[in-house]
Short mmCIF file of C-alpha atoms and ligand atoms in Angstrom, two decimals:
data_model
loop_
_atom_site.label_atom_id
_atom_site.label_comp_id
_atom_site.label_asym_id
_atom_site.label_seq_id
_atom_site.Cartn_x
_atom_site.Cartn_y
_atom_site.Cartn_z
CA MET A 1 177.08 -27.08 -16.44
CA ALA A 2 174.20 -26.62 -13.95
CA GLY A 3 171.73 -29.38 -13.15
CA THR A 4 171.64 -32.21 -10.68
CA SER A 5 174.37 -34.80 -10.17
CA LEU A 6 173.66 -38.24 -8.79
CA ILE A 7 175.98 -40.07 -6.43
CA ILE A 8 174.98 -43.70 -6.11
CA LEU A 9 176.62 -45.64 -3.28
CA ALA A 10 177.32 -49.20 -4.34
CA ALA A 11 180.60 -50.23 -2.75
CA GLY A 12 179.31 -52.50 0.00
CA LEU A 13 179.83 -56.25 -0.16
CA GLY A 14 176.35 -57.10 0.99
CA SER A 15 177.67 -59.99 3.05
CA ARG A 16 174.17 -61.00 4.14
CA MET A 17 173.35 -61.96 0.53
CA ASN A 18 175.81 -64.84 1.01
CA SER A 19 176.95 -64.49 -2.59
CA ASP A 20 179.97 -64.09 -4.85
CA LEU A 21 178.03 -61.54 -6.87
CA PRO A 22 178.20 -57.91 -5.65
CA LYS A 23 174.87 -57.14 -4.01
CA VAL A 24 173.84 -54.37 -6.41
CA LEU A 25 174.16 -56.76 -9.36
CA HIS A 26 171.60 -59.25 -8.10
CA PRO A 27 168.72 -59.26 -10.55
CA LEU A 28 165.42 -57.65 -9.70
CA ALA A 29 162.71 -57.69 -12.37
CA GLY A 30 165.21 -58.84 -14.98
CA ALA A 31 167.72 -56.04 -14.30
CA PRO A 32 170.58 -55.59 -11.84
CA MET A 33 169.35 -53.89 -8.66
CA LEU A 34 171.66 -50.98 -9.54
CA HIS A 35 169.66 -50.20 -12.70
CA HIS A 36 166.57 -49.60 -10.55
CA ALA A 37 168.42 -46.97 -8.52
CA MET A 38 169.76 -45.42 -11.75
CA GLN A 39 166.23 -45.39 -13.20
CA ALA A 40 164.87 -43.71 -10.06
CA GLY A 41 167.57 -41.04 -10.38
CA ARG A 42 166.73 -40.47 -14.04
CA ALA A 43 163.63 -38.57 -12.84
CA LEU A 44 165.97 -35.69 -11.96
CA ASP A 45 167.41 -35.61 -15.47
CA PRO A 46 170.94 -35.72 -14.01
CA VAL A 47 173.86 -34.04 -15.76
CA ARG A 48 176.34 -36.41 -14.08
CA THR A 49 175.92 -39.85 -12.52
CA VAL A 50 178.73 -41.04 -10.29
CA ILE A 51 178.70 -44.60 -8.98
CA VAL A 52 180.85 -45.30 -5.93
CA ALA A 53 182.00 -48.89 -6.39
CA GLY A 54 184.11 -51.14 -4.19
CA HIS A 55 183.39 -54.85 -4.03
CA GLY A 56 183.33 -56.20 -7.59
CA ALA A 57 183.98 -52.69 -8.92
CA ALA A 58 184.85 -53.85 -12.45
CA GLU A 59 181.62 -55.86 -12.75
CA VAL A 60 179.60 -53.05 -11.21
CA GLU A 61 181.07 -50.57 -13.68
CA LYS A 62 180.29 -52.85 -16.62
CA ALA A 63 176.69 -53.31 -15.53
CA ALA A 64 176.23 -49.59 -14.87
CA ARG A 65 177.44 -48.76 -18.40
CA VAL A 66 174.83 -51.04 -19.91
CA TYR A 67 172.19 -48.72 -18.46
CA ASP A 68 174.05 -45.47 -19.09
CA PRO A 69 177.28 -45.40 -21.12
CA ASP A 70 178.10 -41.94 -19.73
CA VAL A 71 178.10 -43.03 -16.10
CA GLU A 72 181.25 -42.21 -14.09
CA VAL A 73 182.61 -44.72 -11.63
CA VAL A 74 184.89 -44.02 -8.69
CA LEU A 75 186.55 -46.65 -6.54
CA GLN A 76 186.14 -46.78 -2.79
CA ALA A 77 188.86 -49.30 -2.05
CA GLU A 78 187.98 -49.66 1.62
CA GLN A 79 184.42 -49.32 2.86
CA LEU A 80 184.85 -46.90 5.72
CA GLY A 81 181.26 -45.69 5.78
CA THR A 82 178.67 -43.81 3.77
CA GLY A 83 180.33 -40.43 4.42
CA HIS A 84 183.66 -41.78 3.25
CA ALA A 85 181.91 -43.18 0.17
CA VAL A 86 180.49 -39.79 -0.81
CA ARG A 87 183.90 -38.23 -0.26
CA GLN A 88 185.29 -40.45 -3.03
CA ALA A 89 183.16 -38.53 -5.53
CA ALA A 90 184.96 -35.26 -4.71
CA GLY A 91 187.67 -35.90 -7.27
CA LEU A 92 185.03 -35.94 -9.99
CA LEU A 93 182.50 -33.44 -8.71
CA THR A 94 184.62 -30.61 -7.25
CA GLY A 95 183.63 -27.44 -9.10
CA GLN A 96 180.41 -28.99 -10.34
CA SER A 97 177.54 -26.51 -10.04
CA GLY A 98 173.99 -27.51 -9.13
CA ASP A 99 172.74 -29.99 -6.56
CA ALA A 100 173.91 -33.50 -5.78
CA VAL A 101 171.55 -36.27 -4.69
CA VAL A 102 172.90 -39.32 -2.88
CA LEU A 103 171.11 -42.61 -3.60
CA TYR A 104 171.91 -46.17 -2.53
CA GLY A 105 172.44 -48.88 -5.13
CA ASP A 106 170.51 -51.32 -2.95
CA THR A 107 167.41 -49.14 -2.54
CA PRO A 108 165.48 -49.60 -5.77
CA PHE A 109 162.04 -48.10 -5.29
CA ILE A 110 162.42 -44.35 -4.70
CA ARG A 111 159.72 -42.64 -6.80
CA ALA A 112 160.23 -39.75 -9.20
CA GLU A 113 157.67 -37.64 -7.28
CA THR A 114 159.63 -38.13 -4.07
CA LEU A 115 162.91 -36.94 -5.60
CA GLU A 116 161.09 -33.98 -7.14
CA ALA A 117 159.65 -33.09 -3.70
CA MET A 118 163.19 -33.15 -2.29
CA GLN A 119 164.36 -30.89 -5.07
CA ALA A 120 161.52 -28.47 -4.27
CA ALA A 121 162.37 -28.56 -0.53
CA ARG A 122 165.87 -27.39 -1.36
CA ALA A 123 164.38 -23.90 -1.82
CA ARG A 124 163.89 -23.86 1.98
CA HIS A 125 166.81 -25.95 3.27
CA ALA A 126 170.50 -26.32 2.49
CA VAL A 127 170.35 -30.05 3.21
CA VAL A 128 167.26 -32.15 2.51
CA VAL A 129 166.97 -35.68 3.89
CA LEU A 130 164.41 -38.25 2.82
CA GLY A 131 162.70 -39.80 5.85
CA PHE A 132 159.95 -42.33 6.46
CA ARG A 133 157.88 -43.39 9.42
CA HIS A 134 158.26 -46.90 10.79
CA GLU A 135 156.47 -48.26 13.84
CA GLY A 136 159.20 -50.85 14.45
CA PRO A 137 162.15 -48.79 13.27
CA GLY A 138 164.79 -51.41 14.15
CA ARG A 139 168.33 -50.35 13.29
CA TYR A 140 167.57 -47.43 11.00
CA GLY A 141 169.13 -44.07 11.70
CA ARG A 142 166.70 -41.75 13.52
CA LEU A 143 165.83 -38.22 12.46
CA VAL A 144 165.95 -35.80 15.38
CA THR A 145 163.67 -32.87 14.53
CA GLN A 146 162.69 -29.59 16.15
CA GLY A 147 159.43 -28.51 14.59
CA GLU A 148 160.05 -28.19 10.85
CA ALA A 149 163.81 -28.34 11.20
CA LEU A 150 166.03 -31.39 11.13
CA GLU A 151 168.58 -31.11 13.95
CA ARG A 152 170.68 -34.20 13.34
CA ILE A 153 170.59 -37.88 12.44
CA VAL A 154 171.61 -40.39 15.04
CA GLU A 155 172.60 -43.93 14.09
CA TYR A 156 170.89 -46.71 16.02
CA LYS A 157 174.16 -47.89 17.57
CA ASP A 158 174.88 -44.42 18.92
CA ALA A 159 171.33 -43.55 19.96
CA THR A 160 170.03 -43.14 23.51
CA ALA A 161 166.90 -45.05 24.58
CA GLU A 162 164.93 -41.83 24.08
CA GLU A 163 166.29 -41.40 20.54
CA ARG A 164 165.60 -45.03 19.71
CA ALA A 165 161.93 -44.34 20.50
CA ILE A 166 161.79 -41.94 17.51
CA THR A 167 159.84 -43.48 14.62
CA LEU A 168 161.00 -41.04 11.93
CA CYS A 169 163.82 -42.85 10.12
CA ASN A 170 166.57 -41.99 7.67
CA SER A 171 166.16 -43.49 4.18
CA GLY A 172 169.71 -42.55 3.22
CA VAL A 173 168.71 -40.27 0.34
CA ILE A 174 170.21 -36.81 0.81
CA CYS A 175 170.22 -33.72 -1.37
CA ALA A 176 172.36 -30.57 -1.13
CA GLN A 177 174.26 -28.22 -3.37
CA THR A 178 177.23 -30.22 -4.67
CA SER A 179 179.89 -27.90 -3.24
CA VAL A 180 178.12 -27.78 0.14
CA LEU A 181 177.77 -31.55 0.27
CA LEU A 182 181.46 -32.06 -0.53
CA ASP A 183 182.49 -29.50 2.11
CA LEU A 184 180.30 -31.17 4.71
CA VAL A 185 181.47 -34.74 4.06
CA ALA A 186 185.07 -33.54 4.20
CA ALA A 187 184.41 -32.51 7.81
CA VAL A 188 182.90 -35.84 8.91
CA GLY A 189 184.92 -37.81 11.46
CA ASN A 190 184.67 -41.42 12.60
CA ASP A 191 184.40 -41.05 16.36
CA ASN A 192 181.31 -43.20 16.84
CA ALA A 193 180.16 -46.69 17.82
CA SER A 194 181.09 -48.18 14.40
CA GLY A 195 184.31 -46.24 13.79
CA GLU A 196 182.82 -45.31 10.40
CA TYR A 197 182.51 -42.03 8.54
CA TYR A 198 178.76 -41.47 8.65
CA LEU A 199 177.16 -39.47 5.86
CA THR A 200 174.39 -38.79 8.34
CA ASP A 201 176.74 -36.59 10.40
CA ILE A 202 176.58 -33.87 7.74
CA VAL A 203 173.25 -32.67 9.14
CA GLN A 204 174.68 -31.70 12.49
CA ILE A 205 177.78 -30.19 10.85
CA ALA A 206 175.52 -28.14 8.56
CA ARG A 207 173.55 -26.86 11.56
CA GLU A 208 176.77 -25.88 13.34
CA ARG A 209 177.68 -23.86 10.26
CA GLY A 210 174.36 -22.03 10.35
CA LEU A 211 172.82 -23.96 7.45
CA THR A 212 169.31 -25.34 7.66
CA ALA A 213 168.25 -28.93 7.14
CA GLY A 214 164.79 -30.34 6.42
CA VAL A 215 162.98 -33.60 5.89
CA VAL A 216 160.78 -34.86 3.07
CA ILE A 217 158.71 -37.85 4.14
CA CYS A 218 157.90 -40.70 1.78
CA ASP A 219 156.13 -44.02 2.06
CA GLU A 220 158.15 -46.72 3.78
CA ALA A 221 157.72 -49.00 0.73
CA GLU A 222 159.89 -46.65 -1.34
CA THR A 223 162.82 -46.93 1.01
CA LEU A 224 162.90 -50.74 1.03
CA GLY A 225 166.59 -51.64 1.12
CA ILE A 226 167.80 -55.06 0.10
CA ASN A 227 170.26 -56.82 2.39
CA THR A 228 169.25 -60.50 2.15
CA ARG A 229 167.87 -62.93 -0.42
CA ALA A 230 164.60 -62.89 1.50
CA GLU A 231 164.40 -59.12 1.09
CA LEU A 232 165.31 -59.52 -2.59
CA SER A 233 162.36 -61.86 -3.08
CA GLN A 234 160.08 -59.44 -1.22
CA ALA A 235 161.33 -56.63 -3.44
CA GLU A 236 160.61 -58.76 -6.51
CA ALA A 237 157.06 -59.36 -5.28
CA ALA A 238 156.59 -55.66 -4.57
CA PHE A 239 157.90 -54.73 -8.02
CA GLN A 240 155.65 -57.25 -9.75
CA ALA A 241 152.55 -56.13 -7.86
CA ARG A 242 153.17 -52.54 -8.89
CA ALA A 243 154.12 -53.32 -12.51
CA ARG A 244 151.01 -55.49 -13.01
CA ALA A 245 148.78 -52.78 -11.56
CA GLU A 246 150.41 -50.22 -13.87
CA ALA A 247 149.91 -52.46 -16.91
CA LEU A 248 146.21 -52.87 -16.09
CA GLU A 249 145.93 -49.14 -15.55
CA ASN A 250 147.52 -48.55 -18.97
CA GLY A 251 144.85 -50.62 -20.71
CA VAL A 252 146.62 -53.97 -20.96
CA THR A 253 144.53 -57.08 -20.32
CA LEU A 254 146.23 -59.52 -17.95
CA THR A 255 144.00 -62.58 -17.64
CA ALA A 256 145.74 -63.75 -14.46
CA PRO A 257 147.92 -60.81 -13.36
CA GLU A 258 149.48 -62.60 -10.41
CA THR A 259 151.06 -65.17 -12.77
CA VAL A 260 152.63 -62.66 -15.17
CA PHE A 261 156.21 -61.55 -14.47
CA LEU A 262 157.36 -58.23 -15.90
CA ALA A 263 160.81 -56.69 -16.22
CA LEU A 264 162.02 -53.20 -15.32
CA ASP A 265 161.99 -52.15 -18.99
CA THR A 266 158.91 -54.06 -20.27
CA VAL A 267 156.74 -51.97 -22.59
CA ILE A 268 153.22 -53.20 -23.44
CA GLY A 269 150.80 -51.19 -25.56
CA ARG A 270 147.16 -50.52 -24.86
CA ASP A 271 144.72 -53.32 -25.66
CA ALA A 272 147.41 -55.96 -25.75
CA VAL A 273 146.23 -59.21 -24.15
CA ILE A 274 148.61 -61.24 -21.99
CA GLY A 275 147.45 -64.70 -20.93
CA PRO A 276 148.36 -66.57 -17.75
CA ASN A 277 151.93 -67.56 -16.86
CA VAL A 278 153.82 -65.31 -19.22
CA VAL A 279 157.36 -64.33 -18.22
CA PHE A 280 159.02 -61.18 -19.56
CA GLY A 281 162.81 -61.01 -19.52
CA PRO A 282 164.64 -57.77 -20.30
CA ARG A 283 164.04 -55.63 -23.43
CA VAL A 284 160.60 -56.72 -24.54
CA THR A 285 158.23 -54.38 -26.36
CA ILE A 286 154.70 -55.33 -27.31
CA GLU A 287 152.55 -53.11 -29.48
CA SER A 288 148.90 -52.34 -28.99
CA GLY A 289 146.49 -55.12 -29.78
CA ALA A 290 149.04 -57.96 -29.85
CA GLU A 291 148.18 -61.14 -27.98
CA VAL A 292 150.51 -63.34 -25.98
CA ARG A 293 148.83 -66.56 -24.91
CA ALA A 294 149.56 -68.68 -21.85
CA PHE A 295 153.01 -69.99 -20.87
CA CYS A 296 155.27 -67.89 -23.08
CA HIS A 297 158.80 -66.79 -22.23
CA LEU A 298 159.89 -63.56 -23.90
CA GLU A 299 163.25 -61.81 -23.88
CA GLY A 300 164.82 -59.09 -26.05
CA CYS A 301 162.00 -59.21 -28.60
CA HIS A 302 159.43 -57.03 -30.31
CA ILE A 303 155.85 -58.08 -31.07
CA SER A 304 153.88 -55.84 -33.41
CA ARG A 305 150.21 -54.94 -33.58
CA GLY A 306 147.91 -57.80 -34.46
CA ALA A 307 150.49 -60.52 -33.86
CA THR A 308 149.62 -63.58 -31.76
CA VAL A 309 152.18 -65.61 -29.85
CA GLY A 310 151.83 -68.92 -28.01
CA PRO A 311 150.67 -70.73 -26.03
CA PHE A 312 154.07 -72.18 -25.04
CA ALA A 313 156.31 -70.07 -27.28
CA ARG A 314 159.79 -68.81 -26.54
CA LEU A 315 161.04 -65.58 -28.09
CA ARG A 316 164.71 -64.92 -27.51
CA PRO A 317 166.87 -61.83 -28.12
CA GLY A 318 166.54 -60.42 -31.61
CA ALA A 319 163.13 -61.93 -32.36
CA GLU A 320 161.22 -59.27 -34.31
CA LEU A 321 157.62 -60.03 -35.21
CA ALA A 322 155.94 -57.67 -37.70
CA GLU A 323 152.22 -57.02 -37.81
CA ASP A 324 149.84 -59.98 -37.91
CA VAL A 325 152.56 -62.59 -37.48
CA HIS A 326 151.33 -65.79 -35.87
CA VAL A 327 153.70 -67.84 -33.72
CA GLY A 328 152.13 -70.96 -32.23
CA ASN A 329 152.97 -73.57 -29.63
CA PHE A 330 156.45 -74.97 -29.01
CA VAL A 331 158.13 -72.48 -31.30
CA GLU A 332 161.49 -70.91 -30.44
CA ILE A 333 162.69 -67.82 -32.27
CA LYS A 334 166.10 -66.19 -31.83
CA ASN A 335 167.69 -63.32 -33.77
CA ALA A 336 165.14 -63.59 -36.55
CA VAL A 337 162.94 -61.06 -38.30
CA LEU A 338 159.50 -62.25 -39.36
CA ASP A 339 157.79 -59.94 -41.84
CA GLU A 340 154.10 -59.15 -41.90
CA GLY A 341 151.67 -62.06 -41.85
CA VAL A 342 154.24 -64.87 -41.42
CA LYS A 343 152.82 -68.02 -39.83
CA VAL A 344 154.92 -70.35 -37.69
CA GLY A 345 152.31 -72.56 -36.12
CA HIS A 346 154.02 -75.42 -34.36
CA LEU A 347 157.21 -77.08 -33.11
CA THR A 348 159.78 -74.95 -34.88
CA TYR A 349 163.16 -73.33 -34.31
CA LEU A 350 164.04 -70.22 -36.27
CA GLY A 351 167.45 -68.73 -35.46
CA ASP A 352 169.56 -66.18 -37.37
CA ALA A 353 166.94 -65.82 -40.08
CA HIS A 354 164.79 -63.44 -42.06
CA VAL A 355 161.38 -64.59 -43.25
CA GLY A 356 159.51 -62.61 -45.92
CA GLU A 357 155.87 -61.59 -45.67
CA LYS A 358 153.04 -64.12 -45.72
CA THR A 359 155.41 -67.09 -45.68
CA ASN A 360 154.14 -70.23 -43.97
CA ILE A 361 156.57 -72.31 -41.95
CA GLY A 362 155.42 -75.93 -41.55
CA ALA A 363 155.47 -77.84 -38.27
CA GLY A 364 158.83 -79.16 -37.19
CA THR A 365 160.94 -76.78 -39.29
CA ILE A 366 164.46 -76.09 -38.05
CA THR A 367 167.01 -73.56 -39.22
CA CYS A 368 170.24 -75.49 -38.69
CA ASN A 369 172.14 -72.27 -37.95
CA TYR A 370 175.10 -73.61 -36.01
CA ASP A 371 177.89 -75.79 -37.38
CA GLY A 372 179.52 -76.27 -34.01
CA VAL A 373 181.72 -73.22 -34.42
CA ASN A 374 179.93 -70.47 -36.35
CA LYS A 375 176.34 -69.25 -36.75
CA HIS A 376 174.93 -68.89 -40.26
CA HIS A 377 171.99 -66.99 -41.74
CA THR A 378 168.87 -68.41 -43.36
CA GLU A 379 167.03 -66.16 -45.81
CA ILE A 380 163.46 -67.08 -46.71
CA GLY A 381 161.61 -64.90 -49.21
CA PRO A 382 158.00 -63.75 -49.17
CA ARG A 383 155.02 -66.10 -49.81
CA VAL A 384 157.17 -69.20 -49.40
CA PHE A 385 155.69 -72.51 -48.23
CA ILE A 386 158.17 -74.44 -46.08
CA GLY A 387 156.93 -78.05 -45.80
CA SER A 388 156.69 -79.69 -42.41
CA ASN A 389 159.89 -81.02 -40.92
CA THR A 390 162.19 -79.13 -43.27
CA MET A 391 165.80 -78.78 -42.11
CA LEU A 392 167.24 -75.57 -43.53
CA VAL A 393 171.01 -76.02 -43.34
CA ALA A 394 172.42 -72.49 -43.15
CA PRO A 395 173.76 -70.51 -44.86
CA VAL A 396 170.91 -71.03 -47.27
CA THR A 397 168.38 -68.95 -49.20
CA VAL A 398 164.87 -69.88 -50.27
CA GLY A 399 163.60 -67.48 -52.95
CA ARG A 400 160.16 -65.82 -53.11
CA ASP A 401 157.11 -67.97 -53.84
CA ALA A 402 159.15 -71.18 -53.52
CA MET A 403 158.22 -74.42 -51.71
CA THR A 404 160.10 -77.14 -49.90
CA GLY A 405 158.76 -80.69 -49.64
CA SER A 406 158.00 -82.09 -46.19
CA GLY A 407 160.92 -83.82 -44.55
CA SER A 408 163.47 -82.14 -46.78
CA VAL A 409 167.01 -81.35 -45.78
CA ILE A 410 167.73 -78.18 -47.75
CA THR A 411 171.45 -77.65 -48.21
CA GLU A 412 171.39 -75.67 -51.46
CA ASP A 413 169.72 -72.37 -52.31
CA VAL A 414 166.20 -72.68 -53.70
CA PRO A 415 165.39 -70.23 -56.54
CA ALA A 416 162.20 -68.16 -56.56
CA GLU A 417 159.05 -70.11 -57.52
CA ALA A 418 160.88 -73.49 -57.39
CA LEU A 419 159.92 -76.61 -55.44
CA ALA A 420 162.86 -78.24 -53.66
CA ILE A 421 162.68 -81.77 -52.30
CA GLY A 422 165.66 -83.21 -50.49
CA ARG A 423 164.74 -86.63 -49.08
CA ALA A 424 164.86 -90.34 -50.04
CA ARG A 425 162.17 -91.30 -52.55
CA GLN A 426 159.41 -93.53 -51.14
CA VAL A 427 159.47 -97.26 -52.04
CA THR A 428 156.15 -99.18 -51.73
CA LYS A 429 156.12 -103.02 -51.70
CA PRO A 430 152.61 -104.52 -52.02
CA GLY A 431 151.79 -107.24 -49.43
CA MET A 432 155.22 -106.98 -47.84
CA ALA A 433 153.95 -105.90 -44.39
CA VAL A 434 151.92 -109.10 -43.92
CA ARG A 435 154.78 -111.36 -45.14
CA LEU A 436 157.23 -109.66 -42.78
CA MET A 437 154.88 -110.04 -39.83
CA ASP A 438 154.45 -113.78 -40.51
CA LEU A 439 158.22 -114.20 -40.71
CA PHE A 440 158.75 -112.45 -37.34
CA LEU A 441 156.03 -114.51 -35.65
CA SER A 442 157.46 -117.84 -36.89
CA LYS A 443 160.92 -116.87 -35.57
CA LYS A 444 159.45 -116.00 -32.17
CA LYS A 445 157.70 -119.45 -31.83
CA LYS A 446 161.00 -121.37 -32.49
CA VAL A 447 162.85 -119.74 -29.55
C1 LIG B 501 172.42 -46.25 6.44
C2 LIG B 501 172.27 -44.96 7.24
C3 LIG B 501 171.06 -45.07 8.15
C4 LIG B 501 169.82 -45.36 7.35
C5 LIG B 501 170.01 -46.60 6.49
C6 LIG B 501 168.85 -46.76 5.55
C7 LIG B 501 174.53 -44.09 7.57
C8 LIG B 501 175.65 -43.94 8.51
N1 LIG B 501 173.48 -44.76 8.01
O1 LIG B 501 172.70 -47.29 7.36
O2 LIG B 501 170.88 -43.84 8.86
O3 LIG B 501 168.71 -45.51 8.20
O4 LIG B 501 171.20 -46.49 5.71
O5 LIG B 501 168.97 -47.98 4.87
O6 LIG B 501 174.58 -43.57 6.46
N2 LIG B 501 178.18 -48.02 1.25
C9 LIG B 501 179.30 -47.75 0.50
N3 LIG B 501 180.48 -47.60 1.12
C10 LIG B 501 180.61 -47.68 2.47
C11 LIG B 501 179.46 -47.96 3.24
C12 LIG B 501 178.27 -48.13 2.59
O7 LIG B 501 179.23 -47.66 -0.72
O8 LIG B 501 181.73 -47.52 2.96
C13 LIG B 501 176.89 -48.21 0.56
C14 LIG B 501 176.34 -49.60 0.74
O9 LIG B 501 176.78 -50.45 -0.32
C15 LIG B 501 174.84 -49.36 0.70
C16 LIG B 501 174.68 -47.96 1.26
O10 LIG B 501 175.95 -47.35 1.13
O11 LIG B 501 174.34 -49.35 -0.62
C17 LIG B 501 174.22 -47.97 2.70
O12 LIG B 501 175.19 -48.60 3.50
P1 LIG B 501 174.78 -49.54 4.71
O13 LIG B 501 176.02 -50.06 5.31
O14 LIG B 501 173.74 -50.51 4.30
O15 LIG B 501 174.14 -48.45 5.69
P2 LIG B 501 173.23 -48.76 6.94
O16 LIG B 501 174.07 -49.24 8.06
O17 LIG B 501 172.08 -49.58 6.54
CA1 LIG B 502 171.55 -51.04 4.69
#
């Protein structure tokens, strides 16, 4: 099986995050950091994806499988360096044809075009390293070049003053033929300032074996690595700025772009309108021409063409709004399908429900879906009128063209075309209000 394999390094603890959660699982744009690296790698249409996990390996594996069920995970029990990490993949990738690309799980923003440029550069070099220029290059590894050729990579700790003055840095992304990469990492030693097996040493080893190495240079922003919470928040800001710009470019109206928060997998169609202060969690799709008004929180939902949502609405996982549905203020919808033209204007909770087309849900309606132990379904037919403040005690069915009276507690199925009223009948006592008031006042004077 030819084609590119990905090796994603994700074993590090990330101690500077000061967290119990493995670093690569910290959320960025509603997805674990690791998913961003996996998404970047997807540009190469990989035949294999190997994650090298260490700290929190079981959790890392679980999260990786959410993105790609076919991912392979290998354990690096002790973190002895990036070269050692790549070596762990040998058990899985020995004999694999095609190239291998090494990515870091904590470096989320590598662009598809950049990885494609590296792939193209492989026609000229056995080993291709992704570099970037940085005027204050700090502790990054430095790329020592000779004209076009990459001679070696020197880690900051091991670099001379002259080498530290180099501003061409190592991003960490490396590409080579899989068999070559595995041969090279097998030869890496740990005789250096950190006592670690450096992946970066493969360049010099390649040169000694008569192989050539080259550099592809990308923008520094792409190589942003996350080591601290501060860097995580900067990465979030960078992601949001880019995602908003992309949405605008794609024909989405964002009234106040800087207040809208998008997720890695948000999909918004052309001519959709998104008001201020709208937050997108994972798995939201919005069709062309839908409108989401100010202050909505959306997660795991689908909004069809012509639908309007908000202001102040919350759509939770499994909320499916068909065309021309209207969801108004202070409405929460979870695991519920609303057919075409349904109106849910105000102050309502719909959970575990299906609502037929053109049904109107009155203000204050609640599907009482939870009995304290189990969740139950509410089925509401088409063209139903649910009176305000109806409690629908699930499991319950309201048939087509039926009505419920305001304030009803509906515990039994309502047949099609019927009116159901479940509340105490009103009692009216003429003059009673005035007599009561007099009584209360006389009592107050005595005390
Ligand atoms: C590495 C590079 C450096 C480069 C920098 C870019 C080496 C020796 N150095 O340094 O040249 O400028 O990245 O950010 O490669 N990891 C493992 N197992 C290990 C060690 C690391 O999985 O045993 C993973 C980490 O979780 C992380 C990535 O590899 O995702 C990079 O490791 P890190 O320790 O951050 O490398 P740097 O010292 O930053
Ligand atoms: Ca790092």
